[in-house]
PDB file of C-alpha atoms and ligand atoms in Angstrom:
ATOM      1  CA  MET A   1      -0.148  -0.163  37.872  1.00  0.00           C
ATOM      2  CA  GLN A   2      -2.260   2.294  39.734  1.00  0.00           C
ATOM      3  CA  ILE A   3      -4.931   3.000  37.134  1.00  0.00           C
ATOM      4  CA  THR A   4      -8.520   1.805  37.442  1.00  0.00           C
ATOM      5  CA  ARG A   5     -11.494   2.405  35.186  1.00  0.00           C
ATOM      6  CA  LEU A   6     -12.705   5.014  37.604  1.00  0.00           C
ATOM      7  CA  ASP A   7      -9.889   7.182  36.351  1.00  0.00           C
ATOM      8  CA  LEU A   8     -11.506   7.077  32.887  1.00  0.00           C
ATOM      9  CA  ASP A   9     -15.042   7.978  33.950  1.00  0.00           C
ATOM     10  CA  GLY A  10     -16.997  10.175  31.538  1.00  0.00           C
ATOM     11  CA  THR A  11     -14.532   9.824  28.693  1.00  0.00           C
ATOM     12  CA  GLY A  12     -15.549   8.256  25.433  1.00  0.00           C
ATOM     13  CA  SER A  13     -13.022   9.294  22.752  1.00  0.00           C
ATOM     14  CA  PRO A  14      -9.674   7.617  21.889  1.00  0.00           C
ATOM     15  CA  GLU A  15      -7.796  10.887  22.513  1.00  0.00           C
ATOM     16  CA  GLY A  16      -9.588  11.583  25.853  1.00  0.00           C
ATOM     17  CA  LEU A  17      -8.930   8.015  27.093  1.00  0.00           C
ATOM     18  CA  VAL A  18      -5.287   8.038  26.219  1.00  0.00           C
ATOM     19  CA  THR A  19      -4.876  11.430  27.861  1.00  0.00           C
ATOM     20  CA  LYS A  20      -6.441  10.206  31.063  1.00  0.00           C
ATOM     21  CA  ILE A  21      -4.406   6.962  31.051  1.00  0.00           C
ATOM     22  CA  LEU A  22      -1.160   8.904  30.660  1.00  0.00           C
ATOM     23  CA  LYS A  23      -2.228  11.231  33.514  1.00  0.00           C
ATOM     24  CA  ALA A  24      -2.991   8.293  35.818  1.00  0.00           C
ATOM     25  CA  GLU A  25       0.190   6.436  34.794  1.00  0.00           C
ATOM     26  CA  PRO A  26       2.786   9.258  34.358  1.00  0.00           C
ATOM     27  CA  GLY A  27       5.677   6.807  34.406  1.00  0.00           C
ATOM     28  CA  LEU A  28       4.692   5.006  31.174  1.00  0.00           C
ATOM     29  CA  ALA A  29       7.562   4.676  28.754  1.00  0.00           C
ATOM     30  CA  PRO A  30       7.958   2.720  25.519  1.00  0.00           C
ATOM     31  CA  PRO A  31       7.268  -0.091  24.940  1.00  0.00           C
ATOM     32  CA  VAL A  32       3.882   0.614  26.604  1.00  0.00           C
ATOM     33  CA  PRO A  33       2.986  -2.498  28.675  1.00  0.00           C
ATOM     34  CA  ILE A  34      -0.375  -2.989  26.931  1.00  0.00           C
ATOM     35  CA  GLU A  35      -1.233  -6.308  28.587  1.00  0.00           C
ATOM     36  CA  ALA A  36      -0.604  -5.024  32.078  1.00  0.00           C
ATOM     37  CA  LEU A  37      -2.650  -1.968  31.224  1.00  0.00           C
ATOM     38  CA  ALA A  38      -5.460  -4.122  29.890  1.00  0.00           C
ATOM     39  CA  ALA A  39      -5.355  -6.178  33.125  1.00  0.00           C
ATOM     40  CA  ALA A  40      -5.543  -3.030  35.278  1.00  0.00           C
ATOM     41  CA  LEU A  41      -8.585  -1.946  33.216  1.00  0.00           C
ATOM     42  CA  ASP A  42     -10.628  -5.128  33.920  1.00  0.00           C
ATOM     43  CA  ILE A  43      -9.549  -7.372  31.050  1.00  0.00           C
ATOM     44  CA  ILE A  44      -9.357 -10.552  33.051  1.00  0.00           C
ATOM     45  CA  GLU A  45      -7.821 -12.812  30.344  1.00  0.00           C
ATOM     46  CA  ILE A  46      -6.022 -12.601  26.984  1.00  0.00           C
ATOM     47  CA  ARG A  47      -6.163 -15.796  25.079  1.00  0.00           C
ATOM     48  CA  GLU A  48      -5.777 -17.229  21.517  1.00  0.00           C
ATOM     49  CA  LEU A  49      -8.338 -16.691  18.842  1.00  0.00           C
ATOM     50  CA  GLU A  50      -8.927 -19.573  16.461  1.00  0.00           C
ATOM     51  CA  ALA A  51     -11.526 -17.991  14.166  1.00  0.00           C
ATOM     52  CA  GLU A  52      -9.941 -17.959  10.734  1.00  0.00           C
ATOM     53  CA  GLY A  53      -9.749 -14.611   8.971  1.00  0.00           C
ATOM     54  CA  PHE A  54     -10.027 -12.562  12.206  1.00  0.00           C
ATOM     55  CA  GLU A  55      -7.378 -10.776  14.205  1.00  0.00           C
ATOM     56  CA  GLY A  56      -9.141 -10.124  17.462  1.00  0.00           C
ATOM     57  CA  SER A  57     -12.226 -10.477  19.516  1.00  0.00           C
ATOM     58  CA  LEU A  58     -13.667  -9.024  22.677  1.00  0.00           C
ATOM     59  CA  LEU A  59     -16.095 -10.762  25.008  1.00  0.00           C
ATOM     60  CA  MET A  60     -17.824  -8.845  27.761  1.00  0.00           C
ATOM     61  CA  ASP A  61     -20.277  -9.641  30.584  1.00  0.00           C
ATOM     62  CA  ALA A  62     -23.725  -8.042  30.511  1.00  0.00           C
ATOM     63  CA  HIS A  63     -22.704  -5.030  32.501  1.00  0.00           C
ATOM     64  CA  ARG A  64     -19.444  -4.530  30.745  1.00  0.00           C
ATOM     65  CA  SER A  65     -17.712  -4.910  34.111  1.00  0.00           C
ATOM     66  CA  ARG A  66     -15.112  -7.324  32.800  1.00  0.00           C
ATOM     67  CA  GLY A  67     -13.791  -8.404  29.396  1.00  0.00           C
ATOM     68  CA  VAL A  68     -11.770 -11.151  27.736  1.00  0.00           C
ATOM     69  CA  ILE A  69      -9.621 -10.387  24.646  1.00  0.00           C
ATOM     70  CA  LEU A  70      -8.851 -13.013  22.076  1.00  0.00           C
ATOM     71  CA  VAL A  71      -5.942 -12.517  19.640  1.00  0.00           C
ATOM     72  CA  ASN A  72      -5.009 -14.340  16.439  1.00  0.00           C
ATOM     73  CA  LYS A  73      -2.510 -16.973  17.588  1.00  0.00           C
ATOM     74  CA  LEU A  74      -0.329 -16.451  14.429  1.00  0.00           C
ATOM     75  CA  ALA A  75       0.073 -12.708  14.963  1.00  0.00           C
ATOM     76  CA  ARG A  76       3.575 -11.430  15.500  1.00  0.00           C
ATOM     77  CA  ALA A  77       4.416  -9.364  18.579  1.00  0.00           C
ATOM     78  CA  GLY A  78       3.718  -5.958  17.056  1.00  0.00           C
ATOM     79  CA  ARG A  79       0.456  -6.889  15.546  1.00  0.00           C
ATOM     80  CA  ARG A  80      -0.600  -8.808  18.615  1.00  0.00           C
ATOM     81  CA  ARG A  81      -0.048  -5.702  20.734  1.00  0.00           C
ATOM     82  CA  PHE A  82      -2.012  -3.560  18.291  1.00  0.00           C
ATOM     83  CA  THR A  83      -4.884  -6.063  18.375  1.00  0.00           C
ATOM     84  CA  ILE A  84      -4.973  -5.991  22.233  1.00  0.00           C
ATOM     85  CA  GLY A  85      -5.034  -2.173  22.063  1.00  0.00           C
ATOM     86  CA  HIS A  86      -7.861  -2.274  19.462  1.00  0.00           C
ATOM     87  CA  GLU A  87     -10.019  -4.591  21.532  1.00  0.00           C
ATOM     88  CA  LEU A  88      -9.261  -2.658  24.726  1.00  0.00           C
ATOM     89  CA  GLY A  89     -10.453   0.393  22.818  1.00  0.00           C
ATOM     90  CA  HIS A  90     -13.817  -1.264  22.071  1.00  0.00           C
ATOM     91  CA  PHE A  91     -14.013  -2.211  25.764  1.00  0.00           C
ATOM     92  CA  LEU A  92     -13.328   1.302  27.134  1.00  0.00           C
ATOM     93  CA  ILE A  93     -15.366   3.372  24.666  1.00  0.00           C
ATOM     94  CA  PRO A  94     -18.881   3.155  26.096  1.00  0.00           C
ATOM     95  CA  MET A  95     -20.654   3.837  22.849  1.00  0.00           C
ATOM     96  CA  HIS A  96     -19.090   0.792  21.166  1.00  0.00           C
ATOM     97  CA  ARG A  97     -21.547  -2.108  20.904  1.00  0.00           C
ATOM     98  CA  PRO A  98     -21.087  -5.438  19.106  1.00  0.00           C
ATOM     99  CA  VAL A  99     -23.244  -5.561  16.012  1.00  0.00           C
ATOM    100  CA  LYS A 100     -23.783  -9.271  16.148  1.00  0.00           C
ATOM    101  CA  ASN A 101     -24.430 -11.400  19.236  1.00  0.00           C
ATOM    102  CA  ASP A 102     -22.462 -10.160  22.231  1.00  0.00           C
ATOM    103  CA  ALA A 103     -18.885 -10.128  21.044  1.00  0.00           C
ATOM    104  CA  PHE A 104     -16.753  -7.917  18.866  1.00  0.00           C
ATOM    105  CA  LEU A 105     -15.043  -9.871  16.089  1.00  0.00           C
ATOM    106  CA  CYS A 106     -12.500  -7.876  14.130  1.00  0.00           C
ATOM    107  CA  SER A 107     -10.762  -8.709  10.887  1.00  0.00           C
ATOM    108  CA  ARG A 108      -7.402  -7.486   9.650  1.00  0.00           C
ATOM    109  CA  ASP A 109      -9.207  -5.100   7.238  1.00  0.00           C
ATOM    110  CA  ASP A 110     -11.072  -3.662  10.262  1.00  0.00           C
ATOM    111  CA  MET A 111      -7.707  -2.921  11.836  1.00  0.00           C
ATOM    112  CA  ARG A 112      -6.641  -0.918   8.818  1.00  0.00           C
ATOM    113  CA  LEU A 113      -9.639   1.431   8.791  1.00  0.00           C
ATOM    114  CA  TRP A 114      -8.569   4.988   9.453  1.00  0.00           C
ATOM    115  CA  SER A 115     -11.611   6.784   8.068  1.00  0.00           C
ATOM    116  CA  ALA A 116     -15.300   5.917   7.853  1.00  0.00           C
ATOM    117  CA  ALA A 117     -18.437   7.294   6.274  1.00  0.00           C
ATOM    118  CA  GLU A 118     -20.425   9.330   8.842  1.00  0.00           C
ATOM    119  CA  GLN A 119     -23.421   7.008   8.669  1.00  0.00           C
ATOM    120  CA  ASN A 120     -21.450   3.785   8.935  1.00  0.00           C
ATOM    121  CA  ALA A 121     -21.546   3.049  12.638  1.00  0.00           C
ATOM    122  CA  TYR A 122     -19.623  -0.188  12.380  1.00  0.00           C
ATOM    123  CA  GLU A 123     -16.706   1.404  10.515  1.00  0.00           C
ATOM    124  CA  ARG A 124     -16.710   4.400  12.912  1.00  0.00           C
ATOM    125  CA  MET A 125     -16.247   2.010  15.845  1.00  0.00           C
ATOM    126  CA  GLU A 126     -13.390   0.236  14.062  1.00  0.00           C
ATOM    127  CA  VAL A 127     -11.653   3.593  13.199  1.00  0.00           C
ATOM    128  CA  GLU A 128     -11.964   4.632  16.868  1.00  0.00           C
ATOM    129  CA  ALA A 129     -10.582   1.377  18.184  1.00  0.00           C
ATOM    130  CA  ASN A 130      -7.610   1.730  15.793  1.00  0.00           C
ATOM    131  CA  LYS A 131      -6.970   5.267  16.860  1.00  0.00           C
ATOM    132  CA  PHE A 132      -7.030   4.237  20.461  1.00  0.00           C
ATOM    133  CA  ALA A 133      -4.533   1.403  19.809  1.00  0.00           C
ATOM    134  CA  ALA A 134      -2.150   3.586  17.816  1.00  0.00           C
ATOM    135  CA  LEU A 135      -2.309   6.440  20.335  1.00  0.00           C
ATOM    136  CA  MET A 136      -1.918   4.117  23.319  1.00  0.00           C
ATOM    137  CA  LEU A 137       1.069   2.235  21.897  1.00  0.00           C
ATOM    138  CA  MET A 138       2.740   5.372  20.536  1.00  0.00           C
ATOM    139  CA  PRO A 139       1.398   8.194  22.723  1.00  0.00           C
ATOM    140  CA  PRO A 140       2.272  11.559  21.058  1.00  0.00           C
ATOM    141  CA  PRO A 141       3.788  12.949  24.307  1.00  0.00           C
ATOM    142  CA  LEU A 142       6.246  10.033  24.221  1.00  0.00           C
ATOM    143  CA  LEU A 143       6.643   9.893  20.449  1.00  0.00           C
ATOM    144  CA  ARG A 144       7.297  13.567  19.686  1.00  0.00           C
ATOM    145  CA  PRO A 145      10.395  13.955  21.936  1.00  0.00           C
ATOM    146  CA  TYR A 146      11.620  10.562  20.663  1.00  0.00           C
ATOM    147  CA  LEU A 147      11.362  11.671  17.022  1.00  0.00           C
ATOM    148  CA  SER A 148      13.078  15.005  17.738  1.00  0.00           C
ATOM    149  CA  ARG A 149      16.236  13.013  18.577  1.00  0.00           C
ATOM    150  CA  TYR A 150      16.466  11.621  15.017  1.00  0.00           C
ATOM    151  CA  GLY A 151      16.103  14.639  12.825  1.00  0.00           C
ATOM    152  CA  ASP A 152      15.148  14.460   9.135  1.00  0.00           C
ATOM    153  CA  PRO A 153      12.904  11.867   7.596  1.00  0.00           C
ATOM    154  CA  ASN A 154      14.526   8.492   7.268  1.00  0.00           C
ATOM    155  CA  ILE A 155      13.129   4.967   7.109  1.00  0.00           C
ATOM    156  CA  ALA A 156      15.760   4.067   9.688  1.00  0.00           C
ATOM    157  CA  THR A 157      13.684   5.906  12.223  1.00  0.00           C
ATOM    158  CA  VAL A 158      10.587   3.876  11.315  1.00  0.00           C
ATOM    159  CA  LEU A 159      12.537   0.739  12.147  1.00  0.00           C
ATOM    160  CA  ARG A 160      13.596   2.245  15.434  1.00  0.00           C
ATOM    161  CA  ILE A 161       9.964   2.999  16.408  1.00  0.00           C
ATOM    162  CA  HIS A 162       9.062  -0.572  15.406  1.00  0.00           C
ATOM    163  CA  LYS A 163      11.685  -1.866  17.757  1.00  0.00           C
ATOM    164  CA  ASP A 164      11.520   0.562  20.689  1.00  0.00           C
ATOM    165  CA  PHE A 165       7.706   0.845  20.831  1.00  0.00           C
ATOM    166  CA  GLU A 166       7.157  -2.793  19.835  1.00  0.00           C
ATOM    167  CA  VAL A 167       4.654  -2.022  17.083  1.00  0.00           C
ATOM    168  CA  SER A 168       4.439  -3.463  13.525  1.00  0.00           C
ATOM    169  CA  LYS A 169       6.508  -1.597  10.864  1.00  0.00           C
ATOM    170  CA  ASP A 170       3.209  -0.618   9.226  1.00  0.00           C
ATOM    171  CA  ALA A 171       1.917   0.998  12.455  1.00  0.00           C
ATOM    172  CA  ALA A 172       5.348   2.678  12.932  1.00  0.00           C
ATOM    173  CA  ALA A 173       5.300   4.043   9.402  1.00  0.00           C
ATOM    174  CA  ARG A 174       1.848   5.561   9.893  1.00  0.00           C
ATOM    175  CA  ALA A 175       2.709   7.240  13.188  1.00  0.00           C
ATOM    176  CA  TYR A 176       5.936   8.509  11.665  1.00  0.00           C
ATOM    177  CA  THR A 177       4.144  10.350   8.841  1.00  0.00           C
ATOM    178  CA  LEU A 178       1.649  11.854  11.387  1.00  0.00           C
ATOM    179  CA  TYR A 179       4.106  13.112  13.955  1.00  0.00           C
ATOM    180  CA  HIS A 180       7.376  13.816  12.164  1.00  0.00           C
ATOM    181  CA  GLY A 181       6.376  17.203  10.939  1.00  0.00           C
ATOM    182  CA  GLU A 182       7.757  17.139   7.371  1.00  0.00           C
ATOM    183  CA  PRO A 183       5.214  16.588   4.544  1.00  0.00           C
ATOM    184  CA  ILE A 184       6.263  13.002   3.943  1.00  0.00           C
ATOM    185  CA  THR A 185       4.331  10.051   2.535  1.00  0.00           C
ATOM    186  CA  MET A 186       5.036   6.410   3.406  1.00  0.00           C
ATOM    187  CA  ILE A 187       3.995   3.879   0.810  1.00  0.00           C
ATOM    188  CA  VAL A 188       3.681   0.147   1.448  1.00  0.00           C
ATOM    189  CA  VAL A 189       4.573  -1.561  -1.870  1.00  0.00           C
ATOM    190  CA  HIS A 190       3.777  -5.144  -2.733  1.00  0.00           C
ATOM    191  CA  GLU A 191       5.072  -6.786  -5.906  1.00  0.00           C
ATOM    192  CA  GLY A 192       5.624  -3.393  -7.557  1.00  0.00           C
ATOM    193  CA  LYS A 193       2.179  -1.942  -6.740  1.00  0.00           C
ATOM    194  CA  VAL A 194       0.991   0.593  -4.151  1.00  0.00           C
ATOM    195  CA  LEU A 195      -0.733  -1.430  -1.467  1.00  0.00           C
ATOM    196  CA  ARG A 196      -1.469   1.516   0.826  1.00  0.00           C
ATOM    197  CA  SER A 197      -0.006   4.834   1.779  1.00  0.00           C
ATOM    198  CA  TYR A 198       0.095   7.174   4.790  1.00  0.00           C
ATOM    199  CA  ARG A 199       0.361  10.862   4.150  1.00  0.00           C
ATOM    200  CA  ALA A 200       1.330  13.681   6.438  1.00  0.00           C
ATOM    201  CA  LEU A 201      -1.262  16.411   6.696  1.00  0.00           C
ATOM    202  CA  LYS A 202       0.597  18.720   4.360  1.00  0.00           C
ATOM    203  CA  ALA A 203       2.016  16.046   1.994  1.00  0.00           C
ATOM    204  CA  PRO A 204       1.167  16.597  -1.722  1.00  0.00           C
ATOM    205  CA  ARG A 205      -1.412  14.272  -3.176  1.00  0.00           C
ATOM    206  CA  LEU A 206      -0.182  11.207  -5.112  1.00  0.00           C
ATOM    207  CA  SER A 207      -1.181  10.685  -8.739  1.00  0.00           C
ATOM    208  CA  VAL A 208      -0.534   6.893  -8.251  1.00  0.00           C
ATOM    209  CA  GLU A 209      -3.636   5.342  -6.734  1.00  0.00           C
ATOM    210  CA  GLN A 210      -3.944   2.294  -4.520  1.00  0.00           C
ATOM    211  CA  GLY A 211      -3.231  -0.772  -6.700  1.00  0.00           C
ATOM    212  CA  GLY A 212      -1.366   1.360  -9.181  1.00  0.00           C
ATOM    213  CA  LEU A 213       2.102   0.482 -10.476  1.00  0.00           C
ATOM    214  CA  VAL A 214       5.118   2.191  -8.827  1.00  0.00           C
ATOM    215  CA  PRO A 215       6.567   4.587 -11.495  1.00  0.00           C
ATOM    216  CA  ARG A 216       9.294   3.096 -13.592  1.00  0.00           C
ATOM    217  CA  SER A 217      11.685   5.910 -12.635  1.00  0.00           C
ATOM    218  CA  CYS A 218      11.311   5.058  -8.965  1.00  0.00           C
ATOM    219  CA  ILE A 219      14.298   3.972  -6.825  1.00  0.00           C
ATOM    220  CA  TYR A 220      12.197   0.853  -5.974  1.00  0.00           C
ATOM    221  CA  TRP A 221      12.965  -0.706  -9.300  1.00  0.00           C
ATOM    222  CA  ARG A 222      16.702   0.060  -9.305  1.00  0.00           C
ATOM    223  CA  THR A 223      17.372  -1.325  -5.850  1.00  0.00           C
ATOM    224  CA  ARG A 224      15.572  -4.706  -5.889  1.00  0.00           C
ATOM    225  CA  GLY A 225      17.746  -7.213  -4.135  1.00  0.00           C
ATOM    226  CA  LEU A 226      19.196  -4.602  -1.802  1.00  0.00           C
ATOM    227  CA  THR A 227      18.540  -5.677   1.771  1.00  0.00           C
ATOM    228  CA  ALA A 228      19.641  -2.504   3.572  1.00  0.00           C
ATOM    229  CA  ILE A 229      17.767   0.849   3.554  1.00  0.00           C
ATOM    230  CA  SER A 230      18.598   2.694   0.319  1.00  0.00           C
ATOM    231  CA  GLN A 231      20.165   6.120   0.013  1.00  0.00           C
ATOM    232  CA  LEU A 232      17.898   9.080  -0.381  1.00  0.00           C
ATOM    233  CA  GLU A 233      17.686   9.963  -4.086  1.00  0.00           C
ATOM    234  CA  GLU A 234      16.077  12.558  -6.175  1.00  0.00           C
ATOM    235  CA  ALA A 235      12.768  11.314  -7.604  1.00  0.00           C
ATOM    236  CA  SER A 236      10.662  12.334 -10.564  1.00  0.00           C
ATOM    237  CA  SER A 237       7.955  14.365  -8.944  1.00  0.00           C
ATOM    238  CA  ASP A 238       5.779  14.511 -12.107  1.00  0.00           C
ATOM    239  CA  GLN A 239       5.459  10.742 -11.993  1.00  0.00           C
ATOM    240  CA  TRP A 240       4.388  10.644  -8.357  1.00  0.00           C
ATOM    241  CA  LEU A 241       2.472  13.803  -7.692  1.00  0.00           C
ATOM    242  CA  ILE A 242      -0.710  15.389  -8.927  1.00  0.00           C
ATOM    243  CA  SER A 243       0.449  18.585 -10.626  1.00  0.00           C
ATOM    244  CA  GLU A 244      -1.220  21.723  -9.445  1.00  0.00           C
ATOM    245  CA  TRP A 245      -2.062  24.091 -12.186  1.00  0.00           C
ATOM    246  CA  GLY A 246       0.234  27.183 -12.294  1.00  0.00           C
ATOM    247  CA  LYS A 247       2.528  25.732  -9.597  1.00  0.00           C
ATOM    248  CA  ARG A 248       5.949  24.251 -10.141  1.00  0.00           C
ATOM    249  CA  PRO A 249       6.084  20.737  -8.601  1.00  0.00           C
ATOM    250  CA  PRO A 250       8.329  20.440  -5.534  1.00  0.00           C
ATOM    251  CA  ALA A 251      11.678  18.752  -5.728  1.00  0.00           C
ATOM    252  CA  LEU A 252      11.043  15.173  -4.486  1.00  0.00           C
ATOM    253  CA  TYR A 253      13.291  12.629  -2.781  1.00  0.00           C
ATOM    254  CA  GLU A 254      12.679   8.977  -2.252  1.00  0.00           C
ATOM    255  CA  GLN A 255      14.095   6.171  -0.109  1.00  0.00           C
ATOM    256  CA  VAL A 256      13.196   2.503  -0.033  1.00  0.00           C
ATOM    257  CA  LEU A 257      13.532  -0.599   2.150  1.00  0.00           C
ATOM    258  CA  HIS A 258      12.909  -3.882   0.455  1.00  0.00           C
ATOM    259  CA  GLN A 259      11.413  -6.488   2.812  1.00  0.00           C
ATOM    260  CA  GLN A 260      10.431 -10.125   2.648  1.00  0.00           C
ATOM    261  CA  GLU A 261       7.786 -11.649   0.402  1.00  0.00           C
ATOM    262  CA  GLY A 262       7.710  -8.866  -2.124  1.00  0.00           C
ATOM    263  CA  TYR A 263       6.952  -6.068   0.327  1.00  0.00           C
ATOM    264  CA  ALA A 264       8.799  -2.726   0.446  1.00  0.00           C
ATOM    265  CA  LEU A 265       8.454   0.505   2.359  1.00  0.00           C
ATOM    266  CA  LEU A 266       8.955   3.618   0.277  1.00  0.00           C
ATOM    267  CA  MET A 267       9.310   7.165   1.581  1.00  0.00           C
ATOM    268  CA  LEU A 268       8.597  10.261  -0.464  1.00  0.00           C
ATOM    269  CA  TRP A 269       9.836  13.620   0.885  1.00  0.00           C
ATOM    270  CA  PRO A 270       9.075  16.757  -1.089  1.00  0.00           C
ATOM    271  CA  GLU A 271      11.020  19.938  -0.774  1.00  0.00           C
ATOM    272  CA  PHE A 272       8.839  23.002  -1.358  1.00  0.00           C
ATOM    273  CA  GLU A 273      10.400  26.180  -2.566  1.00  0.00           C
ATOM    274  CA  GLU A 274      10.582  28.989  -0.133  1.00  0.00           C
ATOM    275  CA  GLU A 275       7.713  31.488  -0.520  1.00  0.00           C
ATOM    276  CA  ASP A 276      10.051  34.444  -0.622  1.00  0.00           C
ATOM    277  CA  ASP A 277      12.884  33.773  -3.000  1.00  0.00           C
ATOM    278  CA  GLU A 278      14.639  37.003  -2.275  1.00  0.00           C
ATOM    279  CA  PHE A 279      15.714  35.854   1.155  1.00  0.00           C
ATOM    280  CA  ASP A 280      16.214  32.221   0.285  1.00  0.00           C
ATOM    281  CA  PRO A 281      19.866  31.323   1.060  1.00  0.00           C
ATOM    282  CA  ASP A 282      19.384  28.157  -1.010  1.00  0.00           C
ATOM    283  CA  ALA A 283      18.168  29.879  -4.134  1.00  0.00           C
ATOM    284  CA  ASP A 284      21.516  29.534  -5.938  1.00  0.00           C
ATOM    285  CA  ARG A 285      22.038  25.921  -5.088  1.00  0.00           C
ATOM    286  CA  THR A 286      21.992  23.500  -7.969  1.00  0.00           C
ATOM    287  CA  ALA A 287      19.828  20.360  -7.875  1.00  0.00           C
ATOM    288  CA  LYS A 288      22.937  18.338  -7.166  1.00  0.00           C
ATOM    289  CA  GLN A 289      23.881  20.512  -4.186  1.00  0.00           C
ATOM    290  CA  ARG A 290      20.441  20.316  -2.842  1.00  0.00           C
ATOM    291  CA  LEU A 291      20.514  16.518  -2.942  1.00  0.00           C
ATOM    292  CA  SER A 292      23.906  16.298  -1.324  1.00  0.00           C
ATOM    293  CA  ASP A 293      22.781  18.659   1.423  1.00  0.00           C
ATOM    294  CA  ARG A 294      19.683  16.611   1.979  1.00  0.00           C
ATOM    295  CA  LEU A 295      21.695  13.355   2.036  1.00  0.00           C
ATOM    296  CA  ALA A 296      24.017  14.754   4.655  1.00  0.00           C
ATOM    297  CA  ARG A 297      21.073  15.948   6.747  1.00  0.00           C
ATOM    298  CA  SER A 298      19.247  12.708   6.510  1.00  0.00           C
ATOM    299  CA  TRP A 299      22.141  10.398   7.243  1.00  0.00           C
ATOM    300  CA  HIS A 300      23.189  12.538  10.144  1.00  0.00           C
ATOM    301  CA  GLY A 301      20.261  11.231  12.135  1.00  0.00           C
ATOM    302  CA  ARG A 302      21.102   7.571  11.689  1.00  0.00           C
ATOM    303  CA  TYR A 303      23.693   7.043  14.342  1.00  0.00           C
TER     304      TYR A 303
HETATM  305 ZN1   ZN B   1     -12.782  -3.912  16.085  1.00  0.00          ZN
END
């Protein structure tokens, strides 16, 4: 690698850093070699972390000239790479300072923080380190053209990102909602309850909160035991979405992948009516036709 920290001088935001890294290393392709990148940027060692309950740690010398990253030794490949990216983010963002002693020590909850209260400096640092890790492992200039190859929303593409970019399924699902372009929501379900969700910018708001039970009408309950990705099916939007007064709820489609240990990944994909019905070629389609069209579109992208 050609890059050195001089290439990053004067940059302090996750977006700015990733932009400069991509400029200095224009040949980067997925999976981004995060360990080699860390080494080029003065991380002299990556070793195992034994502290229970923590995913990662960063040690630095007094002048921040070199760093050592420690990673939970039980972490799987995707999470391990995210943790290295997260700690590298702390190292490269000059404003980041350890709150205790002279080391960053980050928990799994820290690595799931995507928003922080303005006055909470600790959380803001964790959010920035997460943004850096996600952007670095799945840089939008690489992810967008990749996604355009696979068309309409489908959990199959989340699994592809997981494999090709070597990130966890969770990280892949979040990036997918942000960069796909359709107003989708990805929900991580555990034992029938909503564990967390990732919404695209224009996705409708859910009426089911974190910790709430997945609606009884959901495909999730009908497909337990299925190990493959389910078909896309029409969902009951009034059970999932907050109804907006005076507006008809959108048609909603759902797809699920049951995973191990009671986890599942669920995708919601709303179809908003065209603003101008007069020129809507789909206006005369029945609900059944709409579903079959959507199925055809969604499965087209699989192979
Ligand atoms: Zn951290």
